[in-house]
Amino acid sequence: MKHDQEYMKLALELAESALGKTNPNPVVGAVIVKDGVIVGTGLHRKAGEPHAEVHAFNMAGDHAMDATLYVTLEPCSHYGKTPPCALLVKNSGVKRVVVATEDPNPQVAGRGISIIREAGIEVEVGILKKEAQQLNERFIHNMIHEMPFVISKVAMTLDGKIATHTGHSQWITGETARKEVHLLRNKVDGILIGVGTVLADNPKLTTRLDGPSKNPIRIILDTNLRTPLNANITDCKEAQTIIVTAANIDSEKAMALKGKGVDLLAVSSINGKLDLKNALQQLYKIGITDILLEGGSEVNASFMREGLIQKYLVYIAPKIAGGANSYTPFRGEDIEKVDEAVPLRFEKTEWIGEDIKITAYPIRN
Ligand code: AOF
Ligand code: ZN
């Protein structure tokens, strides 16, 4: 129908405003329209709180009668922390429901749409589907793979260097891009680096913004528990730290780290390397739905080669470092032929201050 896309766009904008705040839940927006007038709007603000539809119907009241509901995700059909929205829709009096995309949650997966259709209400699915799926890319990945959505962040020079041969890297990108990284940290559940970066840079990995912010859980890959007891990330007052290790977690070093408040997660290792897939599965089980991967180059390469990165954010600074021994973002094994490179699709390019940001997705065969 005329205007369907406009109302769905509004619902998507409502949903988008809560990105990073609803984990593990998706972001969802709803708009109720009666005779060309928006009579109700709502969004899901936080897991455990009412769903988008509930807010929208509360606002619409009696105006919901014979109205159209636009919702960015299929209304749920299950009793979770809140009752099923599909029943609310069924009993609301609306005569038409427009859904952007189905809910991949196996507890819902089409049942919400069926309940509404079977009640004799007209349902249309697929308006702005691509946009809606992109908005909930993290949630969709979680539902399908039961693993966190991994975002690789790289800040490099025009010639693809992330640090000089001494490891010096402050700063490659400009202030605006660096600030954006803190906005990103503010939205994700976890931030992951290897112990090599802990030893080289001793980072804090906290979110530093002007206003209120949240610190992601710091996840360190450390096969042999080499993290020094005085490393910044072992100070757990501001943020939680999980060290993923293959070492004996009852050893003296492990006990000392635990004594400082650090959590240890034991995973198996394959040929002396941590089983990354298993690590991600375990991290998902304890509630980590997305992770910002911040290096170093060996950790980045392992994730990339094992197909464990879902999204790439690459900031390119207008400078050239040169040198055969400067560091590059993805090291790992050498390949013989270009055909062996991991294929990507560039989704978007933007200016971020004086730098350029490329958003890319891996192409899976
Ligand atoms: C909707 N509208 O606004 C959201 C939905 O634990 P609960 O009760 O909050 O349920 C969470 C699940 O409900 C979540 O995994 C997803 O399948 C769906 N989210 N559904 O109809 C909403 N946030
Ligand atoms: Zn619901």
GROMACS .gro file of C-alpha atoms and ligand atoms in nm:
model
  389
    1MET     CA    1   0.000   0.000   0.000
    2LYS     CA    2   0.096   0.363  -0.044
    3HIS     CA    3   0.311   0.493   0.246
    4ASP     CA    4   0.390   0.141   0.378
    5GLN     CA    5   0.761   0.201   0.328
    6GLU     CA    6   0.751   0.540   0.501
    7TYR     CA    7   0.584   0.403   0.813
    8MET     CA    8   0.816   0.103   0.819
    9LYS     CA    9   1.112   0.338   0.786
   10LEU     CA   10   0.990   0.524   1.094
   11ALA     CA   11   0.954   0.194   1.280
   12LEU     CA   12   1.311   0.103   1.179
   13GLU     CA   13   1.439   0.439   1.303
   14LEU     CA   14   1.268   0.384   1.637
   15ALA     CA   15   1.430   0.040   1.659
   16GLU     CA   16   1.772   0.173   1.559
   17SER     CA   17   1.773   0.424   1.843
   18ALA     CA   18   1.807   0.134   2.089
   19LEU     CA   19   2.094  -0.045   1.912
   20GLY     CA   20   2.338  -0.184   2.167
   21LYS     CA   21   2.092  -0.140   2.454
   22THR     CA   22   1.866  -0.445   2.404
   23ASN     CA   23   2.117  -0.734   2.401
   24PRO     CA   24   2.055  -1.027   2.398
   25ASN     CA   25   1.723  -0.920   2.246
   26PRO     CA   26   1.680  -0.768   1.900
   27VAL     CA   27   1.596  -0.403   1.840
   28VAL     CA   28   1.233  -0.367   1.736
   29GLY     CA   29   1.016  -0.068   1.644
   30ALA     CA   30   0.639  -0.047   1.593
   31VAL     CA   31   0.409   0.220   1.447
   32ILE     CA   32   0.027   0.212   1.445
   33VAL     CA   33  -0.150   0.416   1.179
   34LYS     CA   34  -0.522   0.491   1.160
   35ASP     CA   35  -0.669   0.687   0.865
   36GLY     CA   36  -0.329   0.834   0.781
   37VAL     CA   37  -0.259   0.944   1.139
   38ILE     CA   38   0.015   0.791   1.354
   39VAL     CA   39  -0.175   0.691   1.667
   40GLY     CA   40   0.090   0.478   1.837
   41THR     CA   41   0.468   0.433   1.835
   42GLY     CA   42   0.690   0.208   2.040
   43LEU     CA   43   1.026   0.042   2.062
   44HIS     CA   44   1.189  -0.230   2.263
   45ARG     CA   45   1.426  -0.046   2.495
   46LYS     CA   46   1.589  -0.315   2.706
   47ALA     CA   47   1.572  -0.693   2.757
   48GLY     CA   48   1.314  -0.773   3.023
   49GLU     CA   49   1.110  -0.463   2.943
   50PRO     CA   50   0.793  -0.461   2.728
   51HIS     CA   51   0.822  -0.531   2.358
   52ALA     CA   52   0.778  -0.257   2.096
   53GLU     CA   53   0.416  -0.353   2.019
   54VAL     CA   54   0.311  -0.316   2.384
   55HIS     CA   55   0.428   0.046   2.397
   56ALA     CA   56   0.265   0.124   2.063
   57PHE     CA   57  -0.073  -0.026   2.164
   58ASN     CA   58  -0.063   0.148   2.502
   59MET     CA   59  -0.024   0.476   2.319
   60ALA     CA   60  -0.288   0.403   2.056
   61GLY     CA   61  -0.559   0.290   2.300
   62ASP     CA   62  -0.897   0.269   2.121
   63HIS     CA   63  -0.746   0.417   1.806
   64ALA     CA   64  -0.596   0.075   1.731
   65MET     CA   65  -0.940  -0.039   1.609
   66ASP     CA   66  -0.922  -0.101   1.231
   67ALA     CA   67  -0.572   0.049   1.220
   68THR     CA   68  -0.255  -0.085   1.057
   69LEU     CA   69   0.039  -0.203   1.265
   70TYR     CA   70   0.389  -0.168   1.120
   71VAL     CA   71   0.648  -0.374   1.303
   72THR     CA   72   1.013  -0.432   1.213
   73LEU     CA   73   1.020  -0.790   1.344
   74GLU     CA   74   0.754  -1.059   1.347
   75PRO     CA   75   0.552  -1.030   1.671
   76CYS     CA   76   0.662  -1.299   1.916
   77SER     CA   77   0.451  -1.607   1.989
   78HIS     CA   78   0.617  -1.734   2.305
   79TYR     CA   79   0.611  -1.664   2.676
   80GLY     CA   80   0.958  -1.525   2.746
   81LYS     CA   81   1.022  -1.252   2.998
   82THR     CA   82   0.704  -1.099   2.852
   83PRO     CA   83   0.383  -1.254   2.710
   84PRO     CA   84   0.336  -1.316   2.334
   85CYS     CA   85   0.286  -1.002   2.124
   86ALA     CA   86   0.102  -1.205   1.859
   87LEU     CA   87  -0.188  -1.252   2.108
   88LEU     CA   88  -0.187  -0.880   2.185
   89VAL     CA   89  -0.205  -0.804   1.811
   90LYS     CA   90  -0.476  -1.066   1.759
   91ASN     CA   91  -0.696  -0.906   2.027
   92SER     CA   92  -0.613  -0.544   1.945
   93GLY     CA   93  -0.869  -0.480   1.672
   94VAL     CA   94  -0.612  -0.389   1.403
   95LYS     CA   95  -0.715  -0.493   1.056
   96ARG     CA   96  -0.377  -0.510   0.890
   97VAL     CA   97  -0.024  -0.594   1.005
   98VAL     CA   98   0.289  -0.514   0.806
   99VAL     CA   99   0.602  -0.702   0.916
  100ALA     CA  100   0.952  -0.626   0.783
  101THR     CA  101   1.107  -0.963   0.856
  102GLU     CA  102   1.046  -1.293   1.035
  103ASP     CA  103   1.187  -1.360   1.381
  104PRO     CA  104   1.470  -1.619   1.348
  105ASN     CA  105   1.428  -1.713   1.716
  106PRO     CA  106   1.338  -2.087   1.696
  107GLN     CA  107   1.072  -2.024   1.961
  108VAL     CA  108   0.895  -1.789   1.717
  109ALA     CA  109   1.006  -1.855   1.353
  110GLY     CA  110   0.679  -1.787   1.172
  111ARG     CA  111   0.442  -1.884   1.454
  112GLY     CA  112   0.371  -1.519   1.542
  113ILE     CA  113   0.265  -1.447   1.183
  114SER     CA  114   0.051  -1.764   1.172
  115ILE     CA  115  -0.136  -1.671   1.493
  116ILE     CA  116  -0.225  -1.329   1.351
  117ARG     CA  117  -0.320  -1.462   1.005
  118GLU     CA  118  -0.534  -1.739   1.153
  119ALA     CA  119  -0.724  -1.472   1.346
  120GLY     CA  120  -0.834  -1.332   1.008
  121ILE     CA  121  -0.606  -1.028   1.012
  122GLU     CA  122  -0.431  -0.937   0.687
  123VAL     CA  123  -0.053  -0.977   0.724
  124GLU     CA  124   0.208  -0.858   0.478
  125VAL     CA  125   0.570  -0.965   0.528
  126GLY     CA  126   0.885  -0.827   0.364
  127ILE     CA  127   0.853  -0.447   0.351
  128LEU     CA  128   1.211  -0.310   0.396
  129LYS     CA  129   1.324  -0.662   0.480
  130LYS     CA  130   1.690  -0.606   0.390
  131GLU     CA  131   1.714  -0.297   0.613
  132ALA     CA  132   1.539  -0.477   0.899
  133GLN     CA  133   1.770  -0.777   0.874
  134GLN     CA  134   2.078  -0.557   0.864
  135LEU     CA  135   1.962  -0.372   1.174
  136ASN     CA  136   1.933  -0.701   1.360
  137GLU     CA  137   2.239  -0.868   1.204
  138ARG     CA  138   2.380  -0.939   1.549
  139PHE     CA  139   2.058  -1.101   1.676
  140ILE     CA  140   2.005  -1.303   1.357
  141HIS     CA  141   2.362  -1.437   1.374
  142ASN     CA  142   2.313  -1.528   1.742
  143MET     CA  143   1.991  -1.718   1.669
  144ILE     CA  144   2.134  -1.914   1.377
  145HIS     CA  145   2.485  -1.993   1.504
  146GLU     CA  146   2.457  -1.961   1.884
  147MET     CA  147   2.781  -1.764   1.883
  148PRO     CA  148   2.864  -1.397   1.935
  149PHE     CA  149   2.866  -1.165   1.632
  150VAL     CA  150   3.232  -1.069   1.583
  151ILE     CA  151   3.323  -0.726   1.447
  152SER     CA  152   3.684  -0.675   1.345
  153LYS     CA  153   3.807  -0.319   1.388
  154VAL     CA  154   4.122  -0.208   1.212
  155ALA     CA  155   4.294   0.133   1.208
  156MET     CA  156   4.564   0.146   0.942
  157THR     CA  157   4.767   0.376   0.718
  158LEU     CA  158   4.694   0.404   0.346
  159ASP     CA  159   4.960   0.136   0.289
  160GLY     CA  160   4.796  -0.102   0.535
  161LYS     CA  161   5.017  -0.066   0.841
  162ILE     CA  162   4.885  -0.067   1.197
  163ALA     CA  163   5.215   0.004   1.374
  164THR     CA  164   5.581   0.074   1.296
  165HIS     CA  165   5.845  -0.198   1.335
  166THR     CA  166   5.887  -0.090   1.701
  167GLY     CA  167   5.516  -0.143   1.761
  168HIS     CA  168   5.448   0.231   1.788
  169SER     CA  169   5.091   0.306   1.683
  170GLN     CA  170   4.973   0.620   1.861
  171TRP     CA  171   4.801   0.745   1.666
  172ILE     CA  172   4.727   0.611   1.321
  173THR     CA  173   4.378   0.758   1.281
  174GLY     CA  174   4.248   1.102   1.380
  175GLU     CA  175   4.050   1.204   1.684
  176THR     CA  176   3.706   1.158   1.524
  177ALA     CA  177   3.775   0.797   1.428
  178ARG     CA  178   3.920   0.723   1.771
  179LYS     CA  179   3.613   0.864   1.935
  180GLU     CA  180   3.397   0.644   1.714
  181VAL     CA  181   3.576   0.339   1.849
  182HIS     CA  182   3.465   0.435   2.200
  183LEU     CA  183   3.107   0.466   2.072
  184LEU     CA  184   3.145   0.114   1.936
  185ARG     CA  185   3.283  -0.020   2.265
  186ASN     CA  186   2.983   0.139   2.433
  187LYS     CA  187   2.750  -0.081   2.227
  188VAL     CA  188   2.909  -0.427   2.239
  189ASP     CA  189   2.905  -0.692   2.512
  190GLY     CA  190   3.271  -0.788   2.473
  191ILE     CA  191   3.603  -0.660   2.342
  192LEU     CA  192   3.869  -0.915   2.251
  193ILE     CA  193   4.249  -0.899   2.215
  194GLY     CA  194   4.539  -1.142   2.234
  195VAL     CA  195   4.790  -1.154   2.520
  196GLY     CA  196   5.055  -1.021   2.277
  197THR     CA  197   4.871  -0.688   2.271
  198VAL     CA  198   4.842  -0.689   2.651
  199LEU     CA  199   5.220  -0.737   2.676
  200ALA     CA  200   5.301  -0.479   2.406
  201ASP     CA  201   5.052  -0.199   2.482
  202ASN     CA  202   4.912  -0.271   2.830
  203PRO     CA  203   4.571  -0.131   2.723
  204LYS     CA  204   4.276  -0.062   2.955
  205LEU     CA  205   4.012  -0.139   2.689
  206THR     CA  206   3.755   0.074   2.868
  207THR     CA  207   3.503   0.305   2.705
  208ARG     CA  208   3.599   0.669   2.736
  209LEU     CA  209   3.323   0.906   2.629
  210ASP     CA  210   3.211   1.245   2.759
  211GLY     CA  211   2.869   1.124   2.874
  212PRO     CA  212   2.763   0.808   3.058
  213SER     CA  213   2.898   0.491   2.901
  214LYS     CA  214   2.925   0.118   2.948
  215ASN     CA  215   3.242  -0.092   2.949
  216PRO     CA  216   3.236  -0.411   2.748
  217ILE     CA  217   3.370  -0.728   2.911
  218ARG     CA  218   3.741  -0.752   2.828
  219ILE     CA  219   3.829  -1.090   2.679
  220ILE     CA  220   4.195  -1.186   2.653
  221LEU     CA  221   4.315  -1.488   2.455
  222ASP     CA  222   4.608  -1.618   2.655
  223THR     CA  223   4.695  -1.985   2.590
  224ASN     CA  224   4.972  -2.008   2.850
  225LEU     CA  225   4.855  -1.747   3.104
  226ARG     CA  226   5.124  -1.492   3.024
  227THR     CA  227   4.910  -1.194   3.133
  228PRO     CA  228   5.116  -1.006   3.397
  229LEU     CA  229   4.947  -0.967   3.735
  230ASN     CA  230   4.998  -0.592   3.714
  231ALA     CA  231   4.850  -0.551   3.362
  232ASN     CA  232   4.582  -0.281   3.340
  233ILE     CA  233   4.318  -0.532   3.233
  234THR     CA  234   4.360  -0.725   3.561
  235ASP     CA  235   4.217  -0.425   3.744
  236CYS     CA  236   3.851  -0.529   3.749
  237LYS     CA  237   3.704  -0.233   3.938
  238GLU     CA  238   3.585  -0.058   3.622
  239ALA     CA  239   3.526  -0.350   3.389
  240GLN     CA  240   3.505  -0.728   3.399
  241THR     CA  241   3.787  -0.936   3.248
  242ILE     CA  242   3.776  -1.291   3.115
  243ILE     CA  243   4.100  -1.465   3.023
  244VAL     CA  244   4.046  -1.747   2.777
  245THR     CA  245   4.319  -2.002   2.830
  246ALA     CA  246   4.431  -2.361   2.774
  247ALA     CA  247   4.650  -2.352   3.085
  248ASN     CA  248   4.567  -2.521   3.413
  249ILE     CA  249   4.322  -2.284   3.576
  250ASP     CA  250   4.407  -2.413   3.923
  251SER     CA  251   4.774  -2.315   3.892
  252GLU     CA  252   4.930  -2.055   4.118
  253LYS     CA  253   4.920  -1.787   3.847
  254ALA     CA  254   4.557  -1.865   3.775
  255MET     CA  255   4.470  -1.835   4.143
  256ALA     CA  256   4.648  -1.502   4.168
  257LEU     CA  257   4.455  -1.370   3.866
  258LYS     CA  258   4.128  -1.496   4.009
  259GLY     CA  259   4.219  -1.330   4.338
  260LYS     CA  260   4.224  -0.999   4.150
  261GLY     CA  261   3.871  -1.062   4.020
  262VAL     CA  262   3.966  -1.192   3.673
  263ASP     CA  263   3.749  -1.476   3.540
  264LEU     CA  264   3.919  -1.764   3.362
  265LEU     CA  265   3.760  -1.965   3.083
  266ALA     CA  266   3.930  -2.290   2.989
  267VAL     CA  267   3.902  -2.407   2.630
  268SER     CA  268   4.069  -2.690   2.444
  269SER     CA  269   4.360  -2.621   2.215
  270ILE     CA  270   4.438  -2.756   1.871
  271ASN     CA  271   4.810  -2.784   1.782
  272GLY     CA  272   4.895  -2.548   2.066
  273LYS     CA  273   4.638  -2.288   1.955
  274LEU     CA  274   4.315  -2.210   2.137
  275ASP     CA  275   4.002  -2.355   1.979
  276LEU     CA  276   3.844  -2.021   1.887
  277LYS     CA  277   3.509  -2.163   1.783
  278ASN     CA  278   3.475  -2.339   2.118
  279ALA     CA  279   3.579  -2.018   2.296
  280LEU     CA  280   3.306  -1.824   2.112
  281GLN     CA  281   3.045  -2.090   2.188
  282GLN     CA  282   3.131  -2.075   2.558
  283LEU     CA  283   3.130  -1.695   2.560
  284TYR     CA  284   2.785  -1.697   2.398
  285LYS     CA  285   2.660  -1.936   2.667
  286ILE     CA  286   2.757  -1.687   2.936
  287GLY     CA  287   2.563  -1.412   2.759
  288ILE     CA  288   2.811  -1.238   2.528
  289THR     CA  289   2.620  -1.167   2.206
  290ASP     CA  290   2.870  -0.946   2.024
  291ILE     CA  291   3.243  -0.886   2.036
  292LEU     CA  292   3.466  -0.612   1.904
  293LEU     CA  293   3.789  -0.775   1.787
  294GLU     CA  294   4.076  -0.530   1.834
  295GLY     CA  295   4.382  -0.741   1.746
  296GLY     CA  296   4.674  -0.798   1.731
  297SER     CA  297   4.751  -0.919   1.385
  298GLU     CA  298   4.792  -1.288   1.471
  299VAL     CA  299   4.462  -1.304   1.660
  300ASN     CA  300   4.292  -1.111   1.379
  301ALA     CA  301   4.434  -1.351   1.119
  302SER     CA  302   4.320  -1.659   1.311
  303PHE     CA  303   3.963  -1.530   1.339
  304MET     CA  304   3.963  -1.422   0.973
  305ARG     CA  305   4.098  -1.754   0.840
  306GLU     CA  306   3.856  -1.957   1.050
  307GLY     CA  307   3.560  -1.757   0.916
  308LEU     CA  308   3.474  -1.625   1.261
  309ILE     CA  309   3.450  -1.256   1.167
  310GLN     CA  310   3.103  -1.137   1.062
  311LYS     CA  311   3.183  -0.773   0.989
  312TYR     CA  312   3.490  -0.562   0.916
  313LEU     CA  313   3.526  -0.195   1.010
  314VAL     CA  314   3.846  -0.060   0.857
  315TYR     CA  315   3.960   0.296   0.922
  316ILE     CA  316   4.218   0.420   0.671
  317ALA     CA  317   4.433   0.717   0.769
  318PRO     CA  318   4.580   0.952   0.505
  319LYS     CA  319   4.941   0.861   0.580
  320ILE     CA  320   5.196   0.614   0.452
  321ALA     CA  321   5.430   0.431   0.689
  322GLY     CA  322   5.627   0.209   0.449
  323GLY     CA  323   5.885  -0.039   0.577
  324ALA     CA  324   5.909  -0.416   0.545
  325ASN     CA  325   5.879  -0.468   0.920
  326SER     CA  326   5.582  -0.249   1.003
  327TYR     CA  327   5.285  -0.443   1.134
  328THR     CA  328   4.984  -0.524   0.918
  329PRO     CA  329   4.633  -0.594   1.051
  330PHE     CA  330   4.613  -0.961   0.950
  331ARG     CA  331   4.935  -1.162   0.970
  332GLY     CA  332   4.896  -1.540   0.993
  333GLU     CA  333   5.026  -1.779   0.732
  334ASP     CA  334   5.143  -1.662   0.388
  335ILE     CA  335   4.927  -1.760   0.095
  336GLU     CA  336   5.056  -1.856  -0.247
  337LYS     CA  337   4.782  -1.725  -0.472
  338VAL     CA  338   4.547  -1.427  -0.451
  339ASP     CA  339   4.261  -1.675  -0.497
  340GLU     CA  340   4.326  -1.791  -0.140
  341ALA     CA  341   4.246  -1.445   0.000
  342VAL     CA  342   3.927  -1.419   0.204
  343PRO     CA  343   3.671  -1.252  -0.024
  344LEU     CA  344   3.482  -0.950   0.109
  345ARG     CA  345   3.201  -0.724  -0.009
  346PHE     CA  346   3.235  -0.352   0.055
  347GLU     CA  347   2.904  -0.237   0.201
  348LYS     CA  348   2.979   0.127   0.270
  349THR     CA  349   3.253   0.393   0.262
  350GLU     CA  350   3.239   0.707   0.476
  351TRP     CA  351   3.457   0.999   0.579
  352ILE     CA  352   3.522   0.998   0.954
  353GLY     CA  353   3.702   1.329   1.012
  354GLU     CA  354   4.014   1.310   0.793
  355ASP     CA  355   3.999   0.929   0.773
  356ILE     CA  356   3.798   0.691   0.556
  357LYS     CA  357   3.597   0.408   0.703
  358ILE     CA  358   3.509   0.097   0.505
  359THR     CA  359   3.239  -0.139   0.627
  360ALA     CA  360   3.279  -0.483   0.470
  361TYR     CA  361   3.123  -0.827   0.503
  362PRO     CA  362   3.282  -1.163   0.424
  363ILE     CA  363   3.135  -1.340   0.124
  364ARG     CA  364   3.046  -1.693   0.229
  365ASN     CA  365   3.021  -1.960  -0.035
  366AOF     C1  366   0.857  -0.878   1.956
  366AOF     N1  367   0.870  -0.747   1.985
  366AOF     O1  368   0.985  -0.576   2.068
  366AOF     C2  369   1.088  -0.788   2.067
  366AOF     C3  370   1.075  -0.924   2.030
  366AOF     O2  371   1.235  -1.249   2.685
  366AOF     P1  372   1.137  -1.172   2.605
  366AOF     O3  373   0.995  -1.195   2.644
  366AOF     O4  374   1.170  -1.024   2.598
  366AOF     O5  375   1.147  -1.228   2.456
  366AOF     C4  376   1.262  -1.207   2.380
  366AOF     C5  377   1.242  -1.263   2.241
  366AOF     O6  378   1.128  -1.200   2.181
  366AOF     C6  379   1.358  -1.234   2.147
  366AOF     O7  380   1.452  -1.339   2.146
  366AOF     C7  381   1.287  -1.222   2.012
  366AOF     O8  382   1.259  -1.349   1.958
  366AOF     C8  383   1.157  -1.156   2.051
  366AOF     N2  384   1.174  -1.011   2.053
  366AOF     N3  385   0.960  -0.964   1.973
  366AOF     O9  386   0.749  -0.921   1.916
  366AOF     C9  387   0.979  -0.697   2.040
  366AOF     N4  388   1.200  -0.742   2.127
  367ZN      ZN  389   0.688  -0.970   2.164
   0.00000   0.00000   0.00000
